Amino acid sequence: MATEHDAEHDATGEADATPIGALGYEQCRDELVEVVRVLELGGLSLDESLTLWERGEALARRCEEHLAGARERVAEVLHSDDADDGAPE
């Protein structure tokens, strides 16, 4: 059975943390939510808190990268659709 300490241990990245670049958007978002939850609980040492905060910052940046990529894809599709609308049939 997982304990609160286990959740903190996992969220701090001390366990087998997956490289952030390998995470999809939903995984990054979910882990970021967990990081915030653990930080809000408190009870970590300063070093643990800083390590966790740094991972959270990296996760937030990765989420932004995923969202920027999604915005680009939507813009490309919309631009492509606009170009197709003006093409003679």
CSV table of C-alpha atoms in Angstrom, one decimal:
chain,number,residue,atom,x,y,z
A,1,MET,CA,0.0,0.0,0.0
A,2,ALA,CA,1.4,3.4,-1.0
A,3,THR,CA,1.9,5.9,1.8
A,4,GLU,CA,2.0,9.7,1.7
A,5,HIS,CA,5.8,9.5,1.9
A,6,ASP,CA,5.9,7.2,-1.1
A,7,ALA,CA,3.9,9.8,-3.1
A,8,GLU,CA,6.4,12.5,-2.0
A,9,HIS,CA,9.3,10.3,-2.9
A,10,ASP,CA,7.9,9.6,-6.3
A,11,ALA,CA,7.0,13.3,-7.0
A,12,THR,CA,10.5,14.5,-5.9
A,13,GLY,CA,12.1,12.6,-8.7
A,14,GLU,CA,14.2,10.5,-6.3
A,15,ALA,CA,12.6,7.3,-7.6
A,16,ASP,CA,12.8,6.3,-11.3
A,17,ALA,CA,11.8,9.7,-12.8
A,18,THR,CA,11.0,9.6,-16.5
A,19,PRO,CA,13.0,12.2,-18.5
A,20,ILE,CA,10.6,15.2,-19.0
A,21,GLY,CA,11.3,15.3,-22.8
A,22,ALA,CA,9.9,11.8,-23.0
A,23,LEU,CA,6.6,12.7,-21.4
A,24,GLY,CA,3.4,13.5,-23.3
A,25,TYR,CA,1.3,16.6,-22.4
A,26,GLU,CA,-1.1,14.7,-20.2
A,27,GLN,CA,1.7,13.0,-18.3
A,28,CYS,CA,3.5,16.3,-17.7
A,29,ARG,CA,0.3,18.0,-16.6
A,30,ASP,CA,-0.6,15.2,-14.2
A,31,GLU,CA,2.9,15.1,-12.7
A,32,LEU,CA,2.9,18.9,-12.4
A,33,VAL,CA,-0.4,18.7,-10.5
A,34,GLU,CA,1.2,16.1,-8.2
A,35,VAL,CA,4.3,18.3,-7.7
A,36,VAL,CA,2.1,21.2,-6.6
A,37,ARG,CA,0.1,19.0,-4.3
A,38,VAL,CA,3.2,17.7,-2.6
A,39,LEU,CA,4.8,21.1,-2.3
A,40,GLU,CA,1.6,22.5,-0.8
A,41,LEU,CA,1.6,19.7,1.8
A,42,GLY,CA,4.9,20.8,3.1
A,43,GLY,CA,7.1,18.7,5.3
A,44,LEU,CA,10.0,18.4,2.9
A,45,SER,CA,13.5,19.6,3.5
A,46,LEU,CA,14.6,22.8,1.7
A,47,ASP,CA,16.7,20.7,-0.7
A,48,GLU,CA,13.8,18.4,-1.4
A,49,SER,CA,11.5,21.3,-2.0
A,50,LEU,CA,13.9,23.0,-4.3
A,51,THR,CA,14.5,19.8,-6.3
A,52,LEU,CA,10.8,19.3,-6.6
A,53,TRP,CA,10.1,23.0,-7.5
A,54,GLU,CA,12.8,22.7,-10.3
A,55,ARG,CA,11.1,19.6,-11.7
A,56,GLY,CA,7.8,21.4,-11.6
A,57,GLU,CA,9.3,24.4,-13.5
A,58,ALA,CA,10.7,22.0,-16.1
A,59,LEU,CA,7.3,20.2,-16.3
A,60,ALA,CA,5.5,23.5,-16.8
A,61,ARG,CA,7.9,24.5,-19.6
A,62,ARG,CA,7.3,21.1,-21.3
A,63,CYS,CA,3.6,21.6,-21.1
A,64,GLU,CA,4.0,25.0,-22.8
A,65,GLU,CA,6.0,23.3,-25.5
A,66,HIS,CA,3.3,20.8,-26.1
A,67,LEU,CA,0.6,23.5,-26.2
A,68,ALA,CA,2.7,25.6,-28.6
A,69,GLY,CA,3.1,22.7,-30.9
A,70,ALA,CA,-0.6,22.0,-30.8
A,71,ARG,CA,-1.4,25.7,-31.6
A,72,GLU,CA,1.0,25.5,-34.6
A,73,ARG,CA,-0.7,22.4,-35.9
A,74,VAL,CA,-4.1,24.0,-35.6
A,75,ALA,CA,-2.9,27.1,-37.3
A,76,GLU,CA,-1.4,25.0,-40.1
A,77,VAL,CA,-4.7,23.1,-40.6
A,78,LEU,CA,-6.7,26.3,-40.6
A,79,HIS,CA,-4.3,27.9,-43.0
A,80,SER,CA,-4.5,24.9,-45.2
A,81,ASP,CA,-8.3,24.9,-45.1
A,82,ASP,CA,-8.3,28.6,-46.1
A,83,ALA,CA,-6.0,27.9,-49.0
A,84,ASP,CA,-8.2,25.0,-50.1
A,85,ASP,CA,-11.3,27.2,-50.0
A,86,GLY,CA,-9.8,29.6,-52.5
A,87,ALA,CA,-8.5,26.9,-54.9
A,88,PRO,CA,-10.5,26.3,-58.1
A,89,GLU,CA,-12.2,23.0,-58.4
